[in-house]
């Protein structure tokens, strides 16, 4: 679940790890973006999206959104667990800090400098040289698959990123969809490692999932929910490798719009 297509990265990671899995993508086109909302509003919308997903009786639910994980994770867990394991998304600051060298964290303006992010830096990267880089407009541009706006936002963030960083944390799930563009904008330096969250949360979801359908069957399916309604996979999703991978799960007659 996410406000929009930021969930594609985690869903695609699940698809690659378990090609037989049935996937439900639950997003909120009526209420997005969540970033400018108050914490209470984010929680209300995230709970509604989580309930729509929970109605499909999943084996696990990934909150594939940093904003929702900050503000609504406890409320979602309180409502759905222990029946449905709920996995939140945390910026990968801890693994980034495990290597030597300076670190940059790209995140939304609301997350950059927040008590939440500063707490993660204090807990896991206190000894590291960390630069927090706000990325205004980048998530929205990715959501629209607006290539000029994506390029401009990535270039602006790259200009704020000190040279010589060894690790870059992608602190918004949307950013993982354009990781190659981010690396190119930084000059593709040798030894730079980009740290996203999709693979880790996918592994955690599979670890915690209830033993539902047996592994090994063919296929897998995809159901897309938009503000609780069954909908097609958005056109913008197909601009990204992850979206195209998931589109393979749709029946031949299913529209994409």
mmCIF file with all atom_site columns, C-alpha atoms in Angstrom, residues 98-246:
data_model
loop_
_atom_site.group_PDB
_atom_site.id
_atom_site.type_symbol
_atom_site.label_atom_id
_atom_site.label_alt_id
_atom_site.label_comp_id
_atom_site.label_asym_id
_atom_site.label_entity_id
_atom_site.label_seq_id
_atom_site.pdbx_PDB_ins_code
_atom_site.Cartn_x
_atom_site.Cartn_y
_atom_site.Cartn_z
_atom_site.occupancy
_atom_site.B_iso_or_equiv
_atom_site.pdbx_formal_charge
_atom_site.auth_seq_id
_atom_site.auth_comp_id
_atom_site.auth_asym_id
_atom_site.auth_atom_id
_atom_site.pdbx_PDB_model_num
ATOM 1   C CA . UNK A 1 98  ? 27.830  0.218   7.818   1.00 0.00 ? 98  UNK A CA 1
ATOM 2   C CA . UNK A 1 99  ? 30.304  1.210   5.099   1.00 0.00 ? 99  UNK A CA 1
ATOM 3   C CA . UNK A 1 100 ? 33.076  3.764   5.455   1.00 0.00 ? 100 UNK A CA 1
ATOM 4   C CA . UNK A 1 101 ? 32.680  7.201   3.921   1.00 0.00 ? 101 UNK A CA 1
ATOM 5   C CA . UNK A 1 102 ? 30.208  10.079  3.804   1.00 0.00 ? 102 UNK A CA 1
ATOM 6   C CA . UNK A 1 103 ? 26.477  9.468   3.324   1.00 0.00 ? 103 UNK A CA 1
ATOM 7   C CA . UNK A 1 104 ? 23.747  11.489  1.625   1.00 0.00 ? 104 UNK A CA 1
ATOM 8   C CA . UNK A 1 105 ? 20.028  10.985  2.269   1.00 0.00 ? 105 UNK A CA 1
ATOM 9   C CA . UNK A 1 106 ? 17.586  12.090  -0.415  1.00 0.00 ? 106 UNK A CA 1
ATOM 10  C CA . UNK A 1 107 ? 14.088  12.540  0.983   1.00 0.00 ? 107 UNK A CA 1
ATOM 11  C CA . UNK A 1 108 ? 10.986  14.671  0.641   1.00 0.00 ? 108 UNK A CA 1
ATOM 12  C CA . UNK A 1 109 ? 11.180  18.169  2.159   1.00 0.00 ? 109 UNK A CA 1
ATOM 13  C CA . UNK A 1 110 ? 8.803   17.078  4.931   1.00 0.00 ? 110 UNK A CA 1
ATOM 14  C CA . UNK A 1 111 ? 11.048  14.171  5.915   1.00 0.00 ? 111 UNK A CA 1
ATOM 15  C CA . UNK A 1 112 ? 14.375  15.990  5.518   1.00 0.00 ? 112 UNK A CA 1
ATOM 16  C CA . UNK A 1 113 ? 15.372  17.402  8.871   1.00 0.00 ? 113 UNK A CA 1
ATOM 17  C CA . UNK A 1 114 ? 12.392  15.787  10.618  1.00 0.00 ? 114 UNK A CA 1
ATOM 18  C CA . UNK A 1 115 ? 12.687  14.404  14.109  1.00 0.00 ? 115 UNK A CA 1
ATOM 19  C CA . UNK A 1 116 ? 12.040  10.958  12.648  1.00 0.00 ? 116 UNK A CA 1
ATOM 20  C CA . UNK A 1 117 ? 14.938  11.087  10.194  1.00 0.00 ? 117 UNK A CA 1
ATOM 21  C CA . UNK A 1 118 ? 17.262  12.801  12.662  1.00 0.00 ? 118 UNK A CA 1
ATOM 22  C CA . UNK A 1 119 ? 16.477  10.027  15.120  1.00 0.00 ? 119 UNK A CA 1
ATOM 23  C CA . UNK A 1 120 ? 17.489  7.366   12.606  1.00 0.00 ? 120 UNK A CA 1
ATOM 24  C CA . UNK A 1 121 ? 20.713  9.250   11.905  1.00 0.00 ? 121 UNK A CA 1
ATOM 25  C CA . UNK A 1 122 ? 21.427  9.519   15.627  1.00 0.00 ? 122 UNK A CA 1
ATOM 26  C CA . UNK A 1 123 ? 20.686  5.844   16.233  1.00 0.00 ? 123 UNK A CA 1
ATOM 27  C CA . UNK A 1 124 ? 22.487  4.331   13.246  1.00 0.00 ? 124 UNK A CA 1
ATOM 28  C CA . UNK A 1 125 ? 24.864  6.890   11.732  1.00 0.00 ? 125 UNK A CA 1
ATOM 29  C CA . UNK A 1 126 ? 26.021  9.092   14.587  1.00 0.00 ? 126 UNK A CA 1
ATOM 30  C CA . UNK A 1 127 ? 29.678  8.659   13.655  1.00 0.00 ? 127 UNK A CA 1
ATOM 31  C CA . UNK A 1 128 ? 29.169  9.193   9.930   1.00 0.00 ? 128 UNK A CA 1
ATOM 32  C CA . UNK A 1 129 ? 29.372  12.348  7.826   1.00 0.00 ? 129 UNK A CA 1
ATOM 33  C CA . UNK A 1 130 ? 25.704  12.659  6.773   1.00 0.00 ? 130 UNK A CA 1
ATOM 34  C CA . UNK A 1 131 ? 24.158  15.199  4.407   1.00 0.00 ? 131 UNK A CA 1
ATOM 35  C CA . UNK A 1 132 ? 20.378  15.473  4.248   1.00 0.00 ? 132 UNK A CA 1
ATOM 36  C CA . UNK A 1 133 ? 19.181  16.499  0.769   1.00 0.00 ? 133 UNK A CA 1
ATOM 37  C CA . UNK A 1 134 ? 15.594  17.693  0.251   1.00 0.00 ? 134 UNK A CA 1
ATOM 38  C CA . UNK A 1 135 ? 14.059  16.743  -3.101  1.00 0.00 ? 135 UNK A CA 1
ATOM 39  C CA . UNK A 1 136 ? 11.049  19.037  -3.665  1.00 0.00 ? 136 UNK A CA 1
ATOM 40  C CA . UNK A 1 137 ? 8.743   17.862  -6.418  1.00 0.00 ? 137 UNK A CA 1
ATOM 41  C CA . UNK A 1 138 ? 10.611  14.652  -7.209  1.00 0.00 ? 138 UNK A CA 1
ATOM 42  C CA . UNK A 1 139 ? 8.037   12.184  -5.864  1.00 0.00 ? 139 UNK A CA 1
ATOM 43  C CA . UNK A 1 140 ? 5.192   14.044  -7.589  1.00 0.00 ? 140 UNK A CA 1
ATOM 44  C CA . UNK A 1 141 ? 7.096   14.092  -10.897 1.00 0.00 ? 141 UNK A CA 1
ATOM 45  C CA . UNK A 1 142 ? 7.762   10.358  -10.625 1.00 0.00 ? 142 UNK A CA 1
ATOM 46  C CA . UNK A 1 143 ? 4.080   9.755   -9.855  1.00 0.00 ? 143 UNK A CA 1
ATOM 47  C CA . UNK A 1 144 ? 3.168   11.518  -13.121 1.00 0.00 ? 144 UNK A CA 1
ATOM 48  C CA . UNK A 1 145 ? 6.061   9.951   -15.077 1.00 0.00 ? 145 UNK A CA 1
ATOM 49  C CA . UNK A 1 146 ? 6.899   13.536  -16.082 1.00 0.00 ? 146 UNK A CA 1
ATOM 50  C CA . UNK A 1 147 ? 10.374  13.038  -17.528 1.00 0.00 ? 147 UNK A CA 1
ATOM 51  C CA . UNK A 1 148 ? 11.423  16.744  -17.755 1.00 0.00 ? 148 UNK A CA 1
ATOM 52  C CA . UNK A 1 149 ? 10.233  17.399  -14.188 1.00 0.00 ? 149 UNK A CA 1
ATOM 53  C CA . UNK A 1 150 ? 11.993  14.261  -12.941 1.00 0.00 ? 150 UNK A CA 1
ATOM 54  C CA . UNK A 1 151 ? 15.224  15.308  -14.643 1.00 0.00 ? 151 UNK A CA 1
ATOM 55  C CA . UNK A 1 152 ? 15.016  18.817  -13.184 1.00 0.00 ? 152 UNK A CA 1
ATOM 56  C CA . UNK A 1 153 ? 14.301  17.593  -9.641  1.00 0.00 ? 153 UNK A CA 1
ATOM 57  C CA . UNK A 1 154 ? 17.059  14.969  -9.787  1.00 0.00 ? 154 UNK A CA 1
ATOM 58  C CA . UNK A 1 155 ? 19.532  17.542  -11.104 1.00 0.00 ? 155 UNK A CA 1
ATOM 59  C CA . UNK A 1 156 ? 18.624  19.975  -8.316  1.00 0.00 ? 156 UNK A CA 1
ATOM 60  C CA . UNK A 1 157 ? 19.133  17.295  -5.659  1.00 0.00 ? 157 UNK A CA 1
ATOM 61  C CA . UNK A 1 158 ? 22.398  16.174  -7.241  1.00 0.00 ? 158 UNK A CA 1
ATOM 62  C CA . UNK A 1 159 ? 23.659  19.765  -7.075  1.00 0.00 ? 159 UNK A CA 1
ATOM 63  C CA . UNK A 1 160 ? 23.048  19.736  -3.300  1.00 0.00 ? 160 UNK A CA 1
ATOM 64  C CA . UNK A 1 161 ? 24.829  16.401  -2.843  1.00 0.00 ? 161 UNK A CA 1
ATOM 65  C CA . UNK A 1 162 ? 28.489  16.723  -1.820  1.00 0.00 ? 162 UNK A CA 1
ATOM 66  C CA . UNK A 1 163 ? 31.052  15.051  -4.083  1.00 0.00 ? 163 UNK A CA 1
ATOM 67  C CA . UNK A 1 164 ? 32.756  11.972  -2.731  1.00 0.00 ? 164 UNK A CA 1
ATOM 68  C CA . UNK A 1 165 ? 29.787  10.362  -0.998  1.00 0.00 ? 165 UNK A CA 1
ATOM 69  C CA . UNK A 1 166 ? 30.060  6.589   -0.705  1.00 0.00 ? 166 UNK A CA 1
ATOM 70  C CA . UNK A 1 167 ? 26.432  5.790   0.091   1.00 0.00 ? 167 UNK A CA 1
ATOM 71  C CA . UNK A 1 168 ? 23.170  7.391   -1.009  1.00 0.00 ? 168 UNK A CA 1
ATOM 72  C CA . UNK A 1 169 ? 19.967  6.583   0.859   1.00 0.00 ? 169 UNK A CA 1
ATOM 73  C CA . UNK A 1 170 ? 16.802  6.829   -1.249  1.00 0.00 ? 170 UNK A CA 1
ATOM 74  C CA . UNK A 1 171 ? 14.483  7.970   1.524   1.00 0.00 ? 171 UNK A CA 1
ATOM 75  C CA . UNK A 1 172 ? 11.233  7.841   -0.455  1.00 0.00 ? 172 UNK A CA 1
ATOM 76  C CA . UNK A 1 173 ? 9.865   4.737   -2.112  1.00 0.00 ? 173 UNK A CA 1
ATOM 77  C CA . UNK A 1 174 ? 9.175   6.650   -5.337  1.00 0.00 ? 174 UNK A CA 1
ATOM 78  C CA . UNK A 1 175 ? 12.869  7.438   -5.750  1.00 0.00 ? 175 UNK A CA 1
ATOM 79  C CA . UNK A 1 176 ? 13.800  3.796   -6.214  1.00 0.00 ? 176 UNK A CA 1
ATOM 80  C CA . UNK A 1 177 ? 11.944  3.833   -9.538  1.00 0.00 ? 177 UNK A CA 1
ATOM 81  C CA . UNK A 1 178 ? 14.513  6.284   -10.962 1.00 0.00 ? 178 UNK A CA 1
ATOM 82  C CA . UNK A 1 179 ? 17.656  4.955   -9.274  1.00 0.00 ? 179 UNK A CA 1
ATOM 83  C CA . UNK A 1 180 ? 19.538  4.784   -12.585 1.00 0.00 ? 180 UNK A CA 1
ATOM 84  C CA . UNK A 1 181 ? 18.780  8.453   -13.307 1.00 0.00 ? 181 UNK A CA 1
ATOM 85  C CA . UNK A 1 182 ? 19.945  9.402   -9.823  1.00 0.00 ? 182 UNK A CA 1
ATOM 86  C CA . UNK A 1 183 ? 23.231  7.576   -10.252 1.00 0.00 ? 183 UNK A CA 1
ATOM 87  C CA . UNK A 1 184 ? 23.787  9.154   -13.663 1.00 0.00 ? 184 UNK A CA 1
ATOM 88  C CA . UNK A 1 185 ? 23.087  12.636  -12.291 1.00 0.00 ? 185 UNK A CA 1
ATOM 89  C CA . UNK A 1 186 ? 25.817  12.110  -9.694  1.00 0.00 ? 186 UNK A CA 1
ATOM 90  C CA . UNK A 1 187 ? 28.300  11.195  -12.415 1.00 0.00 ? 187 UNK A CA 1
ATOM 91  C CA . UNK A 1 188 ? 28.102  7.427   -11.790 1.00 0.00 ? 188 UNK A CA 1
ATOM 92  C CA . UNK A 1 189 ? 31.070  7.495   -9.392  1.00 0.00 ? 189 UNK A CA 1
ATOM 93  C CA . UNK A 1 190 ? 32.906  4.256   -8.731  1.00 0.00 ? 190 UNK A CA 1
ATOM 94  C CA . UNK A 1 191 ? 32.070  2.727   -5.394  1.00 0.00 ? 191 UNK A CA 1
ATOM 95  C CA . UNK A 1 192 ? 28.835  4.660   -4.797  1.00 0.00 ? 192 UNK A CA 1
ATOM 96  C CA . UNK A 1 193 ? 26.122  2.408   -3.370  1.00 0.00 ? 193 UNK A CA 1
ATOM 97  C CA . UNK A 1 194 ? 22.447  3.379   -3.557  1.00 0.00 ? 194 UNK A CA 1
ATOM 98  C CA . UNK A 1 195 ? 20.376  2.105   -0.646  1.00 0.00 ? 195 UNK A CA 1
ATOM 99  C CA . UNK A 1 196 ? 16.642  1.576   -1.107  1.00 0.00 ? 196 UNK A CA 1
ATOM 100 C CA . UNK A 1 197 ? 14.143  -0.312  1.031   1.00 0.00 ? 197 UNK A CA 1
ATOM 101 C CA . UNK A 1 198 ? 12.189  -2.428  -1.465  1.00 0.00 ? 198 UNK A CA 1
ATOM 102 C CA . UNK A 1 199 ? 14.245  -5.603  -1.331  1.00 0.00 ? 199 UNK A CA 1
ATOM 103 C CA . UNK A 1 200 ? 14.483  -5.617  2.459   1.00 0.00 ? 200 UNK A CA 1
ATOM 104 C CA . UNK A 1 201 ? 10.761  -5.092  3.038   1.00 0.00 ? 201 UNK A CA 1
ATOM 105 C CA . UNK A 1 202 ? 9.903   -7.760  0.445   1.00 0.00 ? 202 UNK A CA 1
ATOM 106 C CA . UNK A 1 203 ? 12.133  -10.277 2.207   1.00 0.00 ? 203 UNK A CA 1
ATOM 107 C CA . UNK A 1 204 ? 10.641  -9.325  5.569   1.00 0.00 ? 204 UNK A CA 1
ATOM 108 C CA . UNK A 1 205 ? 7.095   -9.648  4.229   1.00 0.00 ? 205 UNK A CA 1
ATOM 109 C CA . UNK A 1 206 ? 7.766   -13.143 2.915   1.00 0.00 ? 206 UNK A CA 1
ATOM 110 C CA . UNK A 1 207 ? 9.385   -14.102 6.204   1.00 0.00 ? 207 UNK A CA 1
ATOM 111 C CA . UNK A 1 208 ? 6.405   -12.919 8.229   1.00 0.00 ? 208 UNK A CA 1
ATOM 112 C CA . UNK A 1 209 ? 3.631   -13.986 5.858   1.00 0.00 ? 209 UNK A CA 1
ATOM 113 C CA . UNK A 1 210 ? 1.153   -16.510 7.115   1.00 0.00 ? 210 UNK A CA 1
ATOM 114 C CA . UNK A 1 211 ? 1.532   -19.870 5.350   1.00 0.00 ? 211 UNK A CA 1
ATOM 115 C CA . UNK A 1 212 ? -1.132  -19.317 2.724   1.00 0.00 ? 212 UNK A CA 1
ATOM 116 C CA . UNK A 1 213 ? -0.939  -20.733 -0.779  1.00 0.00 ? 213 UNK A CA 1
ATOM 117 C CA . UNK A 1 214 ? 1.788   -23.267 -1.353  1.00 0.00 ? 214 UNK A CA 1
ATOM 118 C CA . UNK A 1 215 ? 4.844   -22.004 -3.200  1.00 0.00 ? 215 UNK A CA 1
ATOM 119 C CA . UNK A 1 216 ? 5.660   -23.388 -6.597  1.00 0.00 ? 216 UNK A CA 1
ATOM 120 C CA . UNK A 1 217 ? 2.396   -23.004 -8.499  1.00 0.00 ? 217 UNK A CA 1
ATOM 121 C CA . UNK A 1 218 ? 2.433   -21.222 -11.825 1.00 0.00 ? 218 UNK A CA 1
ATOM 122 C CA . UNK A 1 219 ? 1.530   -17.621 -12.492 1.00 0.00 ? 219 UNK A CA 1
ATOM 123 C CA . UNK A 1 220 ? 0.452   -15.262 -9.780  1.00 0.00 ? 220 UNK A CA 1
ATOM 124 C CA . UNK A 1 221 ? -2.095  -12.486 -10.141 1.00 0.00 ? 221 UNK A CA 1
ATOM 125 C CA . UNK A 1 222 ? -2.358  -8.723  -9.720  1.00 0.00 ? 222 UNK A CA 1
ATOM 126 C CA . UNK A 1 223 ? -5.260  -6.724  -8.265  1.00 0.00 ? 223 UNK A CA 1
ATOM 127 C CA . UNK A 1 224 ? -5.076  -2.916  -8.185  1.00 0.00 ? 224 UNK A CA 1
ATOM 128 C CA . UNK A 1 225 ? -7.238  -0.916  -5.774  1.00 0.00 ? 225 UNK A CA 1
ATOM 129 C CA . UNK A 1 226 ? -7.559  2.857   -6.037  1.00 0.00 ? 226 UNK A CA 1
ATOM 130 C CA . UNK A 1 227 ? -9.151  4.453   -2.962  1.00 0.00 ? 227 UNK A CA 1
ATOM 131 C CA . UNK A 1 228 ? -10.900 1.137   -2.355  1.00 0.00 ? 228 UNK A CA 1
ATOM 132 C CA . UNK A 1 229 ? -12.125 0.601   -5.926  1.00 0.00 ? 229 UNK A CA 1
ATOM 133 C CA . UNK A 1 230 ? -10.819 -1.978  -8.380  1.00 0.00 ? 230 UNK A CA 1
ATOM 134 C CA . UNK A 1 231 ? -8.987  -0.109  -11.117 1.00 0.00 ? 231 UNK A CA 1
ATOM 135 C CA . UNK A 1 232 ? -6.477  -0.592  -13.903 1.00 0.00 ? 232 UNK A CA 1
ATOM 136 C CA . UNK A 1 233 ? -2.757  -0.190  -13.458 1.00 0.00 ? 233 UNK A CA 1
ATOM 137 C CA . UNK A 1 234 ? -2.049  3.515   -14.094 1.00 0.00 ? 234 UNK A CA 1
ATOM 138 C CA . UNK A 1 235 ? -0.362  4.463   -17.355 1.00 0.00 ? 235 UNK A CA 1
ATOM 139 C CA . UNK A 1 236 ? 2.449   6.108   -15.392 1.00 0.00 ? 236 UNK A CA 1
ATOM 140 C CA . UNK A 1 237 ? 3.404   2.751   -13.902 1.00 0.00 ? 237 UNK A CA 1
ATOM 141 C CA . UNK A 1 238 ? 4.482   1.499   -17.321 1.00 0.00 ? 238 UNK A CA 1
ATOM 142 C CA . UNK A 1 239 ? 7.150   4.187   -17.542 1.00 0.00 ? 239 UNK A CA 1
ATOM 143 C CA . UNK A 1 240 ? 9.188   2.143   -15.047 1.00 0.00 ? 240 UNK A CA 1
ATOM 144 C CA . UNK A 1 241 ? 10.723  -1.319  -15.230 1.00 0.00 ? 241 UNK A CA 1
ATOM 145 C CA . UNK A 1 242 ? 8.931   -2.319  -12.029 1.00 0.00 ? 242 UNK A CA 1
ATOM 146 C CA . UNK A 1 243 ? 5.537   -1.361  -13.425 1.00 0.00 ? 243 UNK A CA 1
ATOM 147 C CA . UNK A 1 244 ? 6.119   -3.248  -16.662 1.00 0.00 ? 244 UNK A CA 1
ATOM 148 C CA . UNK A 1 245 ? 7.152   -6.324  -14.698 1.00 0.00 ? 245 UNK A CA 1
ATOM 149 C CA . UNK A 1 246 ? 3.913   -6.217  -12.704 1.00 0.00 ? 246 UNK A CA 1
#
